GROMACS .gro file of C-alpha atoms in nm:
model
  278
    1MET     CA    1   1.117  -5.126  -0.510
    2ALA     CA    2   1.399  -4.991  -0.726
    3ARG     CA    3   1.353  -5.277  -0.971
    4THR     CA    4   0.978  -5.203  -0.996
    5GLU     CA    5   1.051  -4.836  -1.061
    6LYS     CA    6   1.300  -4.929  -1.333
    7THR     CA    7   1.050  -5.165  -1.494
    8GLY     CA    8   0.778  -4.898  -1.486
    9HIS     CA    9   1.019  -4.644  -1.632
   10ALA     CA   10   1.117  -4.883  -1.912
   11ILE     CA   11   0.751  -4.949  -1.999
   12TRP     CA   12   0.676  -4.576  -2.001
   13GLU     CA   13   0.973  -4.509  -2.230
   14THR     CA   14   0.854  -4.782  -2.466
   15VAL     CA   15   0.504  -4.634  -2.477
   16LYS     CA   16   0.645  -4.287  -2.549
   17THR     CA   17   0.862  -4.425  -2.828
   18ILE     CA   18   0.564  -4.594  -2.991
   19VAL     CA   19   0.351  -4.280  -2.959
   20TYR     CA   20   0.627  -4.060  -3.108
   21ALA     CA   21   0.678  -4.306  -3.392
   22LEU     CA   22   0.306  -4.307  -3.470
   23LEU     CA   23   0.292  -3.927  -3.460
   24ILE     CA   24   0.592  -3.896  -3.693
   25ALA     CA   25   0.445  -4.156  -3.929
   26GLY     CA   26   0.110  -3.975  -3.922
   27VAL     CA   27   0.267  -3.639  -4.007
   28PHE     CA   28   0.476  -3.797  -4.284
   29ARG     CA   29   0.173  -3.970  -4.431
   30THR     CA   30  -0.044  -3.660  -4.405
   31LEU     CA   31   0.202  -3.414  -4.558
   32PHE     CA   32   0.426  -3.603  -4.796
   33PHE     CA   33   0.356  -3.958  -4.913
   34GLN     CA   34   0.079  -4.212  -4.862
   35PRO     CA   35   0.133  -4.585  -4.927
   36PHE     CA   36  -0.112  -4.746  -5.169
   37TRP     CA   37  -0.163  -5.106  -5.280
   38ILE     CA   38  -0.328  -5.175  -5.616
   39PRO     CA   39  -0.628  -5.397  -5.535
   40SER     CA   40  -0.792  -5.431  -5.879
   41GLY     CA   41  -0.708  -5.459  -6.247
   42SER     CA   42  -0.871  -5.136  -6.367
   43MET     CA   43  -0.534  -4.973  -6.449
   44LYS     CA   44  -0.365  -5.263  -6.630
   45GLN     CA   45  -0.109  -5.266  -6.785
   46THR     CA   46   0.016  -4.946  -6.625
   47LEU     CA   47  -0.055  -5.081  -6.276
   48LEU     CA   48  -0.101  -5.447  -6.186
   49ILE     CA   49  -0.278  -5.603  -5.890
   50GLY     CA   50  -0.018  -5.624  -5.613
   51ASP     CA   51   0.183  -5.315  -5.714
   52PHE     CA   52   0.282  -5.102  -5.415
   53LEU     CA   53   0.349  -4.730  -5.452
   54PHE     CA   54   0.368  -4.407  -5.260
   55VAL     CA   55   0.126  -4.128  -5.351
   56ASN     CA   56   0.292  -3.787  -5.378
   57LYS     CA   57   0.068  -3.555  -5.175
   58MET     CA   58   0.285  -3.249  -5.237
   59ALA     CA   59   0.203  -3.249  -5.610
   60TYR     CA   60  -0.138  -3.081  -5.577
   61GLY     CA   61  -0.135  -2.926  -5.231
   62TYR     CA   62  -0.358  -3.027  -4.941
   63SER     CA   63  -0.726  -3.066  -4.856
   64TYR     CA   64  -0.931  -3.270  -4.610
   65ALA     CA   65  -0.857  -3.575  -4.832
   66SER     CA   66  -0.487  -3.542  -4.745
   67CYS     CA   67  -0.553  -3.670  -4.394
   68PRO     CA   68  -0.491  -4.045  -4.366
   69ASN     CA   69  -0.744  -4.321  -4.329
   70ILE     CA   70  -0.653  -4.545  -4.036
   71LYS     CA   71  -0.817  -4.885  -4.072
   72LEU     CA   72  -0.714  -5.172  -3.842
   73PRO     CA   73  -1.011  -5.412  -3.848
   74GLY     CA   74  -0.835  -5.662  -3.623
   75ILE     CA   75  -0.850  -5.424  -3.329
   76GLY     CA   76  -1.163  -5.235  -3.427
   77ILE     CA   77  -1.001  -4.912  -3.549
   78ASP     CA   78  -1.171  -4.745  -3.846
   79ILE     CA   79  -1.086  -4.375  -3.865
   80ASP     CA   80  -1.167  -4.197  -4.188
   81ALA     CA   81  -0.988  -3.890  -4.324
   82GLU     CA   82  -1.316  -3.702  -4.291
   83ASP     CA   83  -1.331  -3.791  -3.920
   84ILE     CA   84  -0.997  -3.615  -3.871
   85CYS     CA   85  -1.014  -3.328  -4.119
   86GLY     CA   86  -1.381  -3.306  -4.211
   87PHE     CA   87  -1.389  -2.945  -4.092
   88LEU     CA   88  -1.183  -2.858  -4.404
   89LYS     CA   89  -1.436  -3.013  -4.642
   90GLY     CA   90  -1.695  -2.824  -4.838
   91ASP     CA   91  -1.541  -2.533  -5.027
   92ASN     CA   92  -1.368  -2.754  -5.290
   93SER     CA   93  -1.034  -2.581  -5.244
   94ARG     CA   94  -0.682  -2.677  -5.146
   95VAL     CA   95  -0.394  -2.524  -4.950
   96TRP     CA   96  -0.088  -2.459  -5.170
   97GLY     CA   97  -0.299  -2.612  -5.445
   98GLY     CA   98  -0.143  -2.726  -5.769
   99GLU     CA   99  -0.338  -2.809  -6.083
  100PRO     CA  100  -0.331  -3.175  -6.192
  101GLU     CA  101  -0.238  -3.232  -6.554
  102ARG     CA  102  -0.417  -3.441  -6.811
  103GLY     CA  103  -0.266  -3.789  -6.817
  104ASP     CA  104  -0.157  -3.791  -6.451
  105VAL     CA  105  -0.226  -4.111  -6.260
  106VAL     CA  106  -0.411  -3.987  -5.953
  107VAL     CA  107  -0.540  -4.126  -5.624
  108PHE     CA  108  -0.866  -3.967  -5.512
  109ARG     CA  109  -1.149  -4.025  -5.266
  110HIS     CA  110  -1.475  -4.152  -5.408
  111PRO     CA  111  -1.724  -3.864  -5.375
  112VAL     CA  112  -1.983  -4.087  -5.203
  113THR     CA  113  -1.813  -4.384  -5.034
  114GLY     CA  114  -1.486  -4.213  -4.938
  115SER     CA  115  -1.286  -4.513  -5.063
  116ASP     CA  116  -0.953  -4.442  -5.233
  117PHE     CA  117  -0.949  -4.494  -5.611
  118ILE     CA  118  -0.663  -4.469  -5.859
  119LYS     CA  119  -0.730  -4.373  -6.223
  120ARG     CA  120  -0.589  -4.164  -6.505
  121LEU     CA  121  -0.697  -3.800  -6.535
  122ILE     CA  122  -0.866  -3.757  -6.872
  123GLY     CA  123  -1.097  -3.455  -6.844
  124LEU     CA  124  -1.022  -3.111  -6.701
  125PRO     CA  125  -1.282  -2.854  -6.589
  126GLY     CA  126  -1.482  -2.736  -6.891
  127ASP     CA  127  -1.383  -3.030  -7.114
  128ARG     CA  128  -1.635  -3.227  -7.317
  129ILE     CA  129  -1.560  -3.599  -7.294
  130GLN     CA  130  -1.719  -3.877  -7.497
  131VAL     CA  131  -1.639  -4.233  -7.606
  132ILE     CA  132  -1.749  -4.332  -7.958
  133ASP     CA  133  -1.698  -4.693  -8.065
  134GLY     CA  134  -1.431  -4.733  -7.800
  135VAL     CA  135  -1.236  -4.422  -7.904
  136LEU     CA  136  -1.195  -4.139  -7.655
  137GLN     CA  137  -1.306  -3.796  -7.776
  138ILE     CA  138  -1.190  -3.478  -7.601
  139ASN     CA  139  -1.363  -3.154  -7.697
  140GLY     CA  140  -1.491  -3.306  -8.019
  141GLU     CA  141  -1.156  -3.450  -8.131
  142ALA     CA  142  -1.065  -3.819  -8.130
  143VAL     CA  143  -0.740  -3.901  -7.953
  144LYS     CA  144  -0.464  -4.069  -8.151
  145LEU     CA  145  -0.455  -4.449  -8.118
  146GLU     CA  146  -0.183  -4.688  -8.234
  147ALA     CA  147  -0.210  -5.067  -8.228
  148ASP     CA  148   0.044  -5.216  -7.988
  149GLY     CA  149  -0.004  -5.590  -7.999
  150VAL     CA  150  -0.155  -5.799  -7.723
  151PHE     CA  151  -0.131  -5.787  -7.344
  152GLU     CA  152  -0.100  -6.136  -7.198
  153GLU     CA  153  -0.141  -6.256  -6.841
  154LEU     CA  154  -0.203  -6.581  -6.659
  155SER     CA  155  -0.567  -6.673  -6.610
  156ALA     CA  156  -0.563  -6.734  -6.235
  157PRO     CA  157  -0.676  -6.568  -5.911
  158GLN     CA  158  -0.481  -6.247  -5.858
  159GLY     CA  159  -0.394  -6.065  -5.536
  160PRO     CA  160  -0.531  -6.112  -5.182
  161GLN     CA  161  -0.889  -6.092  -5.307
  162GLY     CA  162  -0.839  -6.356  -5.576
  163HIS     CA  163  -0.976  -6.153  -5.868
  164ARG     CA  164  -0.974  -6.336  -6.201
  165PRO     CA  165  -0.892  -6.133  -6.514
  166ARG     CA  166  -1.141  -6.078  -6.793
  167CYS     CA  167  -1.012  -6.193  -7.131
  168GLU     CA  168  -1.076  -6.085  -7.489
  169ASN     CA  169  -1.007  -6.441  -7.609
  170GLY     CA  170  -1.314  -6.566  -7.421
  171PRO     CA  171  -1.337  -6.764  -7.098
  172VAL     CA  172  -0.993  -6.909  -7.034
  173GLY     CA  173  -0.931  -7.204  -6.807
  174ASN     CA  174  -0.713  -7.181  -6.498
  175GLY     CA  175  -0.348  -7.151  -6.598
  176GLY     CA  176  -0.428  -7.049  -6.956
  177THR     CA  177  -0.319  -6.732  -7.134
  178CYS     CA  178  -0.559  -6.441  -7.100
  179GLU     CA  179  -0.531  -6.186  -7.382
  180LYS     CA  180  -0.640  -5.826  -7.428
  181SER     CA  181  -0.583  -5.596  -7.727
  182ARG     CA  182  -0.339  -5.316  -7.646
  183GLN     CA  183  -0.319  -4.970  -7.798
  184ILE     CA  184  -0.110  -4.661  -7.730
  185GLU     CA  185  -0.331  -4.359  -7.664
  186THR     CA  186  -0.192  -4.008  -7.707
  187LEU     CA  187  -0.374  -3.732  -7.518
  188PRO     CA  188  -0.390  -3.371  -7.649
  189ASN     CA  189  -0.096  -3.262  -7.429
  190GLY     CA  190   0.128  -3.538  -7.568
  191VAL     CA  191   0.100  -3.787  -7.281
  192ARG     CA  192   0.123  -4.141  -7.424
  193HIS     CA  193   0.012  -4.450  -7.237
  194ALA     CA  194  -0.114  -4.802  -7.303
  195ILE     CA  195  -0.482  -4.892  -7.285
  196LEU     CA  196  -0.640  -5.237  -7.298
  197ASN     CA  197  -0.963  -5.354  -7.461
  198ILE     CA  198  -1.165  -5.668  -7.395
  199GLY     CA  199  -1.475  -5.632  -7.613
  200ASP     CA  200  -1.761  -5.412  -7.721
  201GLN     CA  201  -1.976  -5.292  -7.430
  202SER     CA  202  -2.190  -4.997  -7.325
  203SER     CA  203  -1.898  -4.797  -7.183
  204ASP     CA  204  -1.752  -4.787  -7.538
  205HIS     CA  205  -2.050  -4.578  -7.651
  206THR     CA  206  -2.135  -4.284  -7.428
  207GLY     CA  207  -2.303  -3.950  -7.440
  208VAL     CA  208  -2.110  -3.627  -7.392
  209TYR     CA  209  -1.988  -3.548  -7.040
  210THR     CA  210  -1.923  -3.178  -6.976
  211VAL     CA  211  -1.687  -3.152  -6.680
  212PRO     CA  212  -1.806  -2.886  -6.432
  213GLU     CA  213  -1.575  -2.617  -6.298
  214GLY     CA  214  -1.378  -2.748  -6.001
  215TYR     CA  215  -1.424  -3.113  -6.104
  216TYR     CA  216  -1.227  -3.377  -6.298
  217PHE     CA  217  -1.301  -3.678  -6.516
  218PHE     CA  218  -1.108  -4.004  -6.465
  219MET     CA  219  -1.081  -4.330  -6.659
  220GLY     CA  220  -0.901  -4.659  -6.605
  221ASP     CA  221  -0.641  -4.775  -6.859
  222ASN     CA  222  -0.809  -5.118  -6.866
  223ARG     CA  223  -1.098  -4.952  -7.040
  224ASP     CA  224  -1.349  -5.238  -7.039
  225ASN     CA  225  -1.286  -5.332  -6.677
  226SER     CA  226  -1.300  -4.999  -6.494
  227ALA     CA  227  -1.573  -4.835  -6.287
  228ASP     CA  228  -1.479  -4.472  -6.347
  229SER     CA  229  -1.624  -4.132  -6.442
  230ARG     CA  230  -1.814  -4.283  -6.735
  231LEU     CA  231  -2.050  -4.438  -6.479
  232PRO     CA  232  -2.261  -4.222  -6.247
  233GLN     CA  233  -2.213  -4.275  -5.876
  234ALA     CA  234  -2.558  -4.433  -5.846
  235ALA     CA  235  -2.449  -4.705  -6.091
  236GLY     CA  236  -2.126  -4.788  -5.906
  237GLY     CA  237  -1.900  -4.544  -6.089
  238VAL     CA  238  -1.731  -4.230  -5.958
  239GLY     CA  239  -1.886  -3.960  -6.177
  240PHE     CA  240  -1.715  -3.621  -6.165
  241VAL     CA  241  -1.455  -3.590  -5.888
  242PRO     CA  242  -1.422  -3.263  -5.689
  243TYR     CA  243  -1.082  -3.094  -5.672
  244GLU     CA  244  -1.078  -3.130  -5.292
  245ASN     CA  245  -1.116  -3.510  -5.317
  246ILE     CA  246  -0.780  -3.555  -5.486
  247VAL     CA  247  -0.522  -3.721  -5.261
  248GLY     CA  248  -0.210  -3.705  -5.478
  249ARG     CA  249  -0.017  -3.824  -5.783
  250ALA     CA  250   0.127  -4.172  -5.834
  251ASP     CA  251   0.477  -4.141  -5.977
  252ARG     CA  252   0.663  -4.467  -5.917
  253ILE     CA  253   0.601  -4.830  -5.825
  254MET     CA  254   0.821  -4.925  -5.531
  255PHE     CA  255   0.743  -5.296  -5.497
  256SER     CA  256   0.525  -5.554  -5.668
  257SER     CA  257   0.397  -5.902  -5.583
  258ALA     CA  258   0.172  -6.127  -5.790
  259GLY     CA  259   0.079  -6.350  -5.496
  260ARG     CA  260  -0.187  -6.355  -5.229
  261SER     CA  261   0.066  -6.214  -4.979
  262MET     CA  262   0.376  -5.998  -5.006
  263LEU     CA  263   0.551  -6.262  -4.795
  264PHE     CA  264   0.536  -6.506  -5.089
  265PHE     CA  265   0.877  -6.396  -5.219
  266TRP     CA  266   0.860  -6.633  -5.517
  267THR     CA  267   0.575  -6.419  -5.657
  268TRP     CA  268   0.767  -6.090  -5.641
  269ARG     CA  269   0.794  -5.900  -5.972
  270SER     CA  270   1.147  -5.763  -5.944
  271ASP     CA  271   1.123  -5.605  -6.292
  272ARG     CA  272   0.860  -5.366  -6.152
  273PHE     CA  273   1.057  -5.250  -5.847
  274PHE     CA  274   1.114  -4.869  -5.867
  275LYS     CA  275   0.941  -4.854  -6.206
  276GLY     CA  276   0.824  -4.511  -6.316
  277ILE     CA  277   0.452  -4.471  -6.391
  278GLU     CA  278   0.373  -4.338  -6.737
   0.00000   0.00000   0.00000
């Protein structure tokens, strides 16, 4: 009987330890940092498929979007941030709110699907944003662009989903060199970052977007391969993003892998470990 009691006690202690660990992890993820894997190439070359980073939730304060998504398909768990903190949604405000700055790389919830996106903040409330012949215009002024050579990558399936890159030098066979023109873009507040171009397309020629109060306008650095605020939500883009949908700021890449799994150590990109995001 004593042995049974000891076994039951040990099991109960193990359960409590797991529960406490999950609670601590949940609080940490809700209040401070949220892990994020880069699943697509919309932010190349700043962020590559397979980069792993922590999103700084303290940068802009907290809203319903600060609550974590808990998705474990293998055991049927799919809990959305809105399921946990939906009661906070609706007034487009934040607790201890901080204002994001133009040029920040930001994780936010898609206004319709609730999926997490990561893009660069281009337009602030009240701004007029337009793209003319591939050149970003902010409040009627073209941003400064400087040619910066060519971005090269291997033409091959990338990441767990096996996405193939789009190339400016046309369809490239498996194992070939995929090229994109690179420029350095300087925003009005002095933030400089690289952007990539693949070719002339409709998103290089837009009308004027006037950003409403309480909303923000985002674009991907891989300009011709990004579903962002240039596209309305009905067309697969994100449109204007409410202040309350912002999750946090991406400051630093912690780990990076070019393979289908992080366990493939031979695909690790050690030069990107702990790399600051510009």
